[in-house]
Coordinates of C-alpha atoms and ligand atoms in Angstrom, one line a residue:
X14 CA -28.0 41.1 24.7
X15 CA -30.5 40.2 27.3
X16 CA -31.2 36.6 28.2
X17 CA -34.6 36.9 26.7
X18 CA -33.2 38.0 23.3
X19 CA -30.7 35.2 23.4
X20 CA -33.5 32.7 24.0
X21 CA -35.6 34.2 21.1
X22 CA -32.6 34.0 18.8
X23 CA -31.8 30.4 19.7
X24 CA -35.4 29.2 19.2
X25 CA -35.6 31.1 16.0
X26 CA -32.5 29.3 14.7
X27 CA -33.9 25.9 15.8
X28 CA -37.2 26.6 14.0
X29 CA -35.3 27.6 10.9
X30 CA -33.4 24.4 10.9
X31 CA -36.6 22.4 11.3
X32 CA -38.4 24.0 8.3
X33 CA -35.3 24.4 6.1
X34 CA -36.1 23.2 2.5
X35 CA -36.5 19.4 2.1
X36 CA -33.9 19.6 -0.7
X37 CA -31.2 20.2 1.9
X38 CA -32.0 16.8 3.5
X39 CA -32.8 14.9 0.4
X40 CA -29.2 14.0 -0.2
X41 CA -28.7 12.9 3.3
X42 CA -31.8 11.0 4.4
X43 CA -32.3 10.7 8.1
X44 CA -33.8 7.2 8.0
X45 CA -31.8 4.0 7.4
X46 CA -32.1 2.4 4.0
X47 CA -35.2 0.1 3.9
X48 CA -34.0 -3.2 5.4
X49 CA -34.4 -6.2 3.2
X50 CA -32.9 -9.1 5.3
X51 CA -33.9 -10.5 8.7
X52 CA -30.6 -9.2 10.2
X53 CA -31.2 -5.7 8.9
X54 CA -34.8 -5.7 10.1
X55 CA -33.8 -6.9 13.5
X56 CA -30.9 -4.4 13.9
X57 CA -33.2 -1.6 12.9
X58 CA -35.8 -2.7 15.4
X59 CA -33.1 -2.8 18.2
X60 CA -31.9 0.6 17.1
X61 CA -35.4 2.0 17.3
X62 CA -36.1 0.6 20.8
X63 CA -32.7 2.0 22.0
X64 CA -33.4 5.4 20.5
X65 CA -36.8 5.6 22.1
X66 CA -35.6 4.7 25.5
X67 CA -32.6 6.9 25.5
X68 CA -34.7 9.8 24.2
X69 CA -37.2 9.4 27.1
X70 CA -34.3 9.1 29.6
X71 CA -32.6 12.2 28.1
X72 CA -35.7 14.3 28.2
X73 CA -36.7 13.3 31.7
X74 CA -33.2 13.8 33.2
X75 CA -32.6 17.0 31.3
X76 CA -36.0 18.4 32.4
X77 CA -35.3 17.7 36.1
X78 CA -31.9 19.3 35.7
X79 CA -33.2 22.4 34.1
X80 CA -36.0 22.6 36.6
X81 CA -33.6 22.4 39.5
X82 CA -31.2 24.9 38.0
X83 CA -34.0 27.4 37.5
X84 CA -36.1 27.0 40.7
X85 CA -33.3 26.2 43.1
X86 CA -30.8 28.8 42.1
X87 CA -28.8 30.9 44.6
X88 CA -30.5 34.2 43.9
X89 CA -33.7 32.5 45.1
X90 CA -32.0 31.7 48.3
X91 CA -31.4 28.0 47.6
X92 CA -28.6 26.5 49.7
X93 CA -26.2 23.8 48.3
X94 CA -27.0 20.5 50.0
X95 CA -24.4 18.8 52.2
X96 CA -26.1 15.5 51.5
X97 CA -23.5 12.8 50.9
X98 CA -25.6 9.6 50.4
X99 CA -28.7 7.9 51.5
X100 CA -29.3 7.5 55.3
X101 CA -32.9 6.8 55.9
X102 CA -34.8 3.8 54.6
X103 CA -36.8 6.0 52.3
X104 CA -33.7 7.5 50.8
X105 CA -32.3 4.1 50.1
X106 CA -35.4 3.1 48.4
X107 CA -35.5 6.3 46.3
X108 CA -31.9 5.8 45.2
X109 CA -32.5 2.2 44.3
X110 CA -35.4 2.9 42.0
X111 CA -33.6 4.6 39.2
X112 CA -30.9 1.9 39.4
X113 CA -33.5 -0.8 39.0
X114 CA -35.2 1.0 36.2
X115 CA -31.9 1.3 34.3
X116 CA -31.0 -2.3 35.0
X117 CA -34.4 -3.4 33.7
X118 CA -34.1 -1.2 30.5
X119 CA -30.5 -2.3 29.9
X120 CA -30.8 -6.0 30.5
X121 CA -34.4 -6.7 29.6
X122 CA -36.0 -4.1 27.3
X123 CA -32.9 -3.5 25.3
X124 CA -30.7 -6.4 26.3
X125 CA -32.9 -9.3 25.2
X126 CA -33.5 -8.0 21.6
X127 CA -29.9 -7.0 21.2
X128 CA -28.7 -10.5 22.4
X129 CA -31.2 -12.0 20.0
X130 CA -29.9 -9.9 17.1
X131 CA -26.3 -10.7 17.8
X132 CA -27.1 -14.5 17.9
X133 CA -29.0 -14.2 14.6
X134 CA -26.1 -12.5 12.9
X135 CA -23.7 -15.2 14.0
X136 CA -26.0 -18.0 12.9
X137 CA -24.5 -18.3 9.4
X138 CA -24.9 -22.0 8.8
X139 CA -28.3 -23.3 10.0
X140 CA -30.6 -23.6 7.0
X141 CA -28.2 -22.0 4.5
X142 CA -28.8 -23.1 0.9
X143 CA -25.8 -21.6 -0.9
X144 CA -22.3 -20.3 -0.3
X145 CA -20.5 -17.4 -2.0
X146 CA -16.9 -16.4 -1.3
X147 CA -16.1 -12.8 -1.3
X148 CA -12.4 -11.8 -1.5
X149 CA -11.3 -8.2 -1.0
X150 CA -8.2 -6.9 -2.7
X151 CA -6.7 -3.5 -3.4
X152 CA -9.1 -2.3 -4.9
X153 CA -11.8 -4.6 -6.1
X154 CA -13.9 -7.5 -5.0
X155 CA -13.8 -11.1 -6.3
X156 CA -16.9 -13.2 -6.1
X157 CA -16.8 -16.9 -6.3
X158 CA -19.6 -19.5 -6.3
X159 CA -18.0 -22.7 -5.1
X160 CA -19.6 -25.7 -6.8
X161 CA -20.9 -23.6 -9.7
X162 CA -17.5 -22.9 -11.1
X163 CA -18.1 -19.2 -11.3
X164 CA -15.5 -16.7 -10.3
X165 CA -15.1 -13.2 -11.4
X166 CA -13.8 -9.7 -10.4
X167 CA -16.1 -6.8 -9.7
X168 CA -14.4 -3.4 -10.4
X169 CA -15.7 0.1 -10.3
X170 CA -17.0 1.6 -13.6
X171 CA -17.3 5.3 -12.6
X172 CA -15.4 7.2 -15.3
X173 CA -12.1 8.8 -14.2
X174 CA -13.4 12.2 -15.5
X175 CA -16.2 12.1 -12.9
X176 CA -13.8 11.1 -10.1
X177 CA -11.6 14.1 -11.0
X178 CA -14.5 16.5 -11.2
X179 CA -14.1 17.0 -15.0
X180 CA -17.6 15.7 -15.8
X181 CA -20.9 15.9 -14.0
X182 CA -21.4 13.0 -11.5
X183 CA -24.0 10.4 -12.4
X184 CA -26.6 9.0 -10.0
X185 CA -24.5 6.0 -8.8
X186 CA -21.2 7.9 -8.6
X187 CA -18.6 5.6 -7.0
X188 CA -21.3 2.9 -6.5
X189 CA -21.3 1.1 -9.8
X190 CA -19.4 -1.9 -11.0
X191 CA -18.9 -4.0 -14.1
X192 CA -20.0 -7.3 -12.6
X193 CA -22.3 -7.1 -9.6
X194 CA -22.7 -10.1 -7.2
X195 CA -25.9 -11.9 -8.4
X196 CA -27.9 -13.6 -5.6
X197 CA -31.3 -15.3 -5.5
X198 CA -33.9 -13.8 -3.2
X199 CA -35.6 -15.7 -0.4
X200 CA -32.6 -18.0 0.1
X201 CA -30.3 -18.1 3.0
X202 CA -26.8 -17.5 1.6
X203 CA -23.7 -18.0 3.6
X204 CA -21.1 -15.4 2.7
X205 CA -17.4 -16.3 3.4
X206 CA -14.9 -13.4 3.5
X207 CA -11.2 -13.5 2.7
X208 CA -8.6 -10.9 1.7
X209 CA -5.6 -11.0 -0.6
X210 CA -3.7 -8.1 1.0
X211 CA -5.0 -5.8 3.7
X212 CA -8.2 -5.6 5.8
X213 CA -11.3 -4.6 3.8
X214 CA -14.9 -4.7 4.9
X215 CA -17.8 -5.8 2.8
X216 CA -20.8 -3.5 3.6
X217 CA -24.3 -3.4 2.2
X218 CA -26.4 -1.1 4.4
X219 CA -29.8 -2.5 3.2
X220 CA -28.7 -6.0 4.3
X221 CA -27.5 -4.8 7.7
X222 CA -24.3 -6.6 6.9
X223 CA -20.8 -5.3 7.4
X224 CA -18.1 -7.9 7.8
X225 CA -14.3 -7.5 7.7
X226 CA -12.3 -9.4 5.1
X227 CA -9.0 -10.1 6.8
X228 CA -5.8 -11.6 5.2
X229 CA -5.1 -15.0 6.6
X230 CA -8.6 -15.5 8.1
X231 CA -11.9 -16.8 6.8
X232 CA -14.8 -14.9 8.3
X233 CA -18.5 -15.4 7.6
X234 CA -21.8 -13.7 7.5
X235 CA -25.2 -14.4 5.8
X236 CA -28.0 -12.7 3.9
X237 CA -31.5 -13.7 3.0
X238 CA -32.8 -11.0 0.8
X239 CA -36.6 -10.7 0.6
X240 CA -37.0 -8.2 -2.2
X241 CA -35.5 -8.3 -5.7
X242 CA -33.4 -5.2 -6.6
X243 CA -30.0 -3.7 -6.9
X244 CA -28.3 -3.0 -3.5
X245 CA -25.2 -0.8 -3.2
X246 CA -22.6 -0.5 -0.6
X247 CA -18.9 0.2 -0.2
X248 CA -15.7 -1.1 1.4
X249 CA -15.9 0.1 5.0
X250 CA -12.3 -0.4 6.2
X251 CA -9.7 2.2 5.1
X252 CA -7.5 0.0 2.8
X253 CA -5.2 2.4 1.0
X254 CA -5.5 5.1 -1.7
X255 CA -8.1 3.2 -3.7
X256 CA -10.4 2.6 -0.7
X257 CA -13.2 4.8 -2.1
X258 CA -13.1 3.0 -5.4
X259 CA -14.2 -0.6 -4.5
X260 CA -18.0 -0.4 -4.3
X261 CA -20.2 -3.4 -3.5
X262 CA -23.2 -3.9 -5.9
X263 CA -25.5 -6.8 -5.3
X264 CA -28.2 -7.7 -7.9
X265 CA -30.9 -9.7 -6.1
X266 CA -33.1 -11.7 -8.6
X267 CA -35.8 -14.4 -8.6
X268 CA -34.8 -18.0 -8.4
X269 CA -35.5 -18.5 -12.1
X270 CA -33.5 -15.5 -13.2
X271 CA -30.7 -16.7 -11.0
X272 CA -30.6 -20.1 -12.7
X273 CA -30.6 -18.4 -16.1
X274 CA -27.8 -16.1 -15.0
X275 CA -25.7 -19.1 -13.7
X276 CA -26.0 -20.8 -17.1
X277 CA -25.0 -17.7 -18.9
X278 CA -22.2 -16.8 -16.6
X279 CA -20.7 -20.3 -16.8
X280 CA -20.8 -20.2 -20.6
X281 CA -19.2 -16.7 -20.6
X282 CA -16.4 -17.8 -18.3
X283 CA -15.7 -20.9 -20.4
X284 CA -15.7 -18.9 -23.6
X285 CA -13.3 -16.4 -22.0
X286 CA -10.9 -19.2 -21.1
X287 CA -11.0 -20.7 -24.5
X288 CA -10.6 -17.3 -26.1
X289 CA -7.6 -16.7 -23.8
X290 CA -5.9 -19.9 -24.8
X291 CA -6.4 -19.0 -28.5
X292 CA -5.2 -15.5 -27.9
X293 CA -2.0 -16.7 -26.2
X294 CA -1.0 -18.5 -29.3
X295 CA -1.2 -15.3 -31.5
X296 CA 1.9 -13.1 -32.2
X297 CA 0.9 -9.4 -31.9
X298 CA 2.4 -6.3 -33.3
X299 CA 3.9 -3.7 -31.0
X300 CA 1.1 -1.2 -31.8
X301 CA -1.6 -3.7 -30.9
X302 CA 0.1 -4.6 -27.6
X303 CA 0.6 -0.9 -26.7
X304 CA -3.0 0.0 -27.4
X305 CA -4.3 -2.8 -25.3
X306 CA -1.6 -2.2 -22.7
X307 CA -2.7 1.4 -22.2
X308 CA -6.2 0.2 -21.2
X309 CA -4.8 -2.4 -18.9
X310 CA -2.5 0.1 -17.3
X311 CA -5.3 2.6 -16.7
X312 CA -7.6 0.0 -15.1
X313 CA -5.0 -1.9 -13.0
X314 CA -1.9 0.1 -12.4
X315 CA -2.6 3.8 -12.6
X316 CA -4.1 3.9 -9.1
X317 CA -0.6 3.5 -7.7
X318 CA 1.9 4.2 -10.5
X319 CA -0.4 7.1 -11.7
X320 CA -1.7 7.8 -15.2
X321 CA 1.4 9.8 -15.9
X322 CA 3.6 6.8 -15.0
X323 CA 5.3 9.0 -12.4
X324 CA 4.3 7.1 -9.3
X325 CA 4.1 8.9 -6.0
X326 CA 7.3 10.0 -4.3
X327 CA 8.5 7.6 -1.6
X328 CA 5.6 5.2 -2.0
X329 CA 5.0 4.1 -5.6
X330 CA 8.0 4.1 -7.9
X331 CA 7.7 5.6 -11.3
X332 CA 7.5 3.4 -14.4
X333 CA 9.3 6.0 -16.5
X334 CA 13.0 5.4 -16.7
X335 CA 15.5 8.1 -15.9
X336 CA 13.5 9.6 -13.1
X337 CA 14.9 9.9 -9.6
X338 CA 13.2 7.9 -6.9
X339 CA 14.0 7.7 -3.2
X340 CA 12.2 5.7 -0.6
X341 CA 12.8 3.6 2.5
X342 CA 16.0 1.5 2.2
X343 CA 14.0 -1.8 2.1
X344 CA 12.1 -0.7 -0.9
X345 CA 15.1 0.6 -2.7
X346 CA 16.9 -2.8 -1.9
X347 CA 14.0 -4.7 -3.6
X348 CA 14.1 -2.5 -6.7
X349 CA 17.9 -2.8 -6.9
X350 CA 17.8 -6.6 -6.6
X351 CA 15.5 -6.8 -9.6
X352 CA 17.5 -4.2 -11.6
X353 CA 14.9 -1.4 -11.5
X354 CA 17.0 1.3 -10.0
X355 CA 20.6 2.6 -10.6
X356 CA 22.9 3.2 -7.7
X357 CA 22.4 6.9 -8.4
X358 CA 18.7 6.5 -7.5
X359 CA 17.2 6.7 -11.0
X360 CA 14.5 4.3 -12.2
X361 CA 15.5 2.0 -15.1
X362 CA 13.4 -0.4 -17.1
X363 CA 15.0 -3.6 -15.7
X364 CA 15.3 -7.0 -17.3
X365 CA 12.3 -8.2 -19.3
X366 CA 12.1 -11.6 -17.4
X367 CA 12.0 -9.7 -14.0
X368 CA 9.4 -7.3 -15.3
X369 CA 7.1 -10.3 -16.3
X370 CA 7.7 -11.9 -12.9
X371 CA 7.0 -8.7 -11.0
X372 CA 3.6 -8.3 -12.7
X373 CA 2.7 -12.0 -12.4
X374 CA 3.7 -12.5 -8.8
X375 CA 3.8 -9.0 -7.3
X376 CA 6.6 -8.1 -4.9
X377 CA 5.9 -9.9 -1.6
X378 CA 5.8 -7.7 1.5
X379 CA 5.1 -4.5 -0.6
X380 CA 1.9 -3.1 -2.0
X381 CA 2.8 -4.3 -5.5
X382 CA 0.1 -6.9 -6.0
X383 CA 0.3 -10.1 -8.1
X384 CA -1.7 -10.1 -11.3
X385 CA -1.3 -13.7 -12.3
X386 CA -4.9 -14.5 -11.3
X387 CA -6.6 -11.4 -12.5
X388 CA -5.0 -10.6 -15.9
X389 CA -4.7 -12.7 -19.0
X390 CA -1.5 -13.5 -20.8
X391 CA -2.4 -11.0 -23.5
X392 CA -3.2 -8.3 -20.9
X393 CA 0.1 -8.9 -19.1
X394 CA 2.1 -9.0 -22.3
X395 CA 0.3 -5.8 -23.4
X396 CA 0.9 -3.8 -20.2
X397 CA 4.5 -4.7 -20.1
X398 CA 5.0 -3.8 -23.8
X399 CA 3.1 -0.6 -23.1
X400 CA 5.2 0.3 -20.1
X401 CA 8.5 -0.4 -21.9
X402 CA 7.5 1.8 -24.8
X403 CA 5.7 4.7 -23.2
X404 CA 6.3 7.5 -20.7
X405 CA 9.5 8.3 -22.6
X406 CA 10.8 4.7 -22.3
X407 CA 12.0 3.4 -25.7
X408 CA 13.4 -0.1 -25.3
X409 CA 11.6 -1.4 -28.4
X410 CA 11.0 -4.6 -26.4
X411 CA 7.9 -6.5 -27.4
X412 CA 6.6 -9.1 -25.0
X413 CA 4.3 -11.7 -26.5
X414 CA 1.6 -13.6 -24.5
X415 CA 3.4 -16.9 -25.1
X416 CA 6.4 -15.5 -23.0
X417 CA 4.0 -14.7 -20.2
X418 CA 2.6 -18.2 -20.4
X419 CA 6.1 -19.7 -20.3
X420 CA 6.9 -17.6 -17.2
X421 CA 3.7 -18.8 -15.5
X422 CA 4.7 -22.4 -16.3
X423 CA 8.2 -21.9 -14.9
X424 CA 6.8 -20.3 -11.7
X425 CA 4.6 -23.4 -11.1
X426 CA 7.6 -25.8 -11.2
X427 CA 8.7 -26.8 -7.6
Ligands
HEC510 C1 -1.4 -1.2 -5.0 C2 -0.4 -0.4 -5.7 C3 0.2 -0.9 -7.0 C4 -0.5 -1.4 -8.1 C5 -2.0 -1.4 -8.3 C6 0.5 -1.7 -9.0 N1 1.8 -1.5 -8.5 FE1 3.6 -1.9 -9.4 N2 4.6 -1.4 -7.7 C7 4.0 -0.9 -6.5 C8 5.0 -0.8 -5.6 C9 4.8 -0.3 -4.1 C10 6.2 -1.1 -6.2 C11 7.6 -1.1 -5.5 C12 7.7 -2.4 -4.7 C13 9.1 -2.5 -4.0 O1 10.0 -3.0 -4.7 O2 9.1 -2.1 -2.9 C14 5.9 -1.4 -7.5 C15 6.9 -1.8 -8.5 C16 6.6 -2.1 -9.8 C17 7.6 -2.3 -10.8 C18 9.1 -2.3 -10.6 C19 9.6 -0.9 -10.3 C20 9.3 0.1 -11.4 O3 8.7 1.2 -11.1 O4 9.5 -0.1 -12.6 C21 6.9 -2.5 -11.9 C22 7.5 -2.8 -13.3 C23 5.5 -2.5 -11.6 N3 5.3 -2.2 -10.3 C24 4.5 -2.6 -12.6 C25 3.2 -2.6 -12.3 C26 2.1 -2.9 -13.3 C27 2.4 -3.3 -14.7 C28 1.0 -2.8 -12.6 C29 -0.4 -3.0 -13.2 C30 -0.7 -4.3 -13.9 C31 1.2 -2.4 -11.3 N4 2.6 -2.3 -11.1 C32 0.3 -2.1 -10.3 C33 2.6 -0.7 -6.3 C34 1.6 -1.0 -7.2
CU511 CU1 -11.1 -2.1 0.8

């Protein structure tokens, strides 16, 4: 193929890419999401200046290179220079000019706005009117409003069937939750980040905010949203198998709506506590507990122990008794200590009291998380009863919420 044909082909391909149907791009827009906070606006502005300057530099430098390649090629009799550095005054001046231009662009044109944006991001406290605490955990977010006595978990609501490609995906696939974070617009809100287990990252593109939540540290950022609406983001730090399933949804509302929401949410949480206390006093049938326990298992345990109860070899032990499980010696030692594995390497159901404690407190130093704070007595009693009477396990054990309450009380004693 002649050089001319190659050129024609390449430009044809380039043109085709440019005029390809809009539909191909609609799913992956080129632009950033519309910024709705000062930080997002500023970072977008910085990005735009940078992009403009590097595009100009790129085009100018590339043009000079292409020009030189073409017009000073060997076949035209050009000779390679033996030039090793500036000698004359004029040469020194000529080499200093690009250096000065780059220094000016870097430190002044791009540097000052970038410096300003970084300072603005770090200025979390001045003028802030409200604080929310965001805690990342495998694999959900907890939102807490200190002073308002509001604290709840926000978990994904995308149906499992959509995740496993058995149903058409809806518009907010993997980006919808049961309880969004509700925030008032036009108020500077300080966001404090913490983690219960591994590093997560709270990211909402329209806010220009992505801050890590790190176990053992408190980190902070801030938002001041200027437009009501629902803003969606995701965990942005690979945090285990459920990383894709802990979306961030923020519902930004007017001040009045926010006040109404606070009143409603406080009432809802209070009612839930009262209802829980009442429910703990009830004695349930095995069937009731198993039905409820299945739901609790699907929502809280299946990500690791799998819907089949068979776990994942070497990582998450099965819940079904009689199945072989091998893993690193330190994990096997833990399981043996609690009576959940035989010396032959088969999973067993283990003593009820240990089972309750494992679910309440988790197993320190392993991915098995504590559920004391996130599940009610009824839910914990249900999931344990469910586990002990499903997946081929048939102990006939029924655990009542009052037993879970008693275990909680015992754990709290010094
Ligand atoms: C983040 C992953 C994860 C989640 C979620 C999880 N587990 Fe576990 N679980 C583990 C791991 C890992 C172990 C083994 C820990 C060890 O001893 O090293 C374990 C061990 C157990 C054990 C003891 C061993 C066995 O297989 O019988 C029980 C019982 C258990 N989990 C119940 C639950 C229940 C009930 C839930 C939900 C309320 C749950 N787990 C949620 C990871 C998880
Ligand atoms: Cu995460």
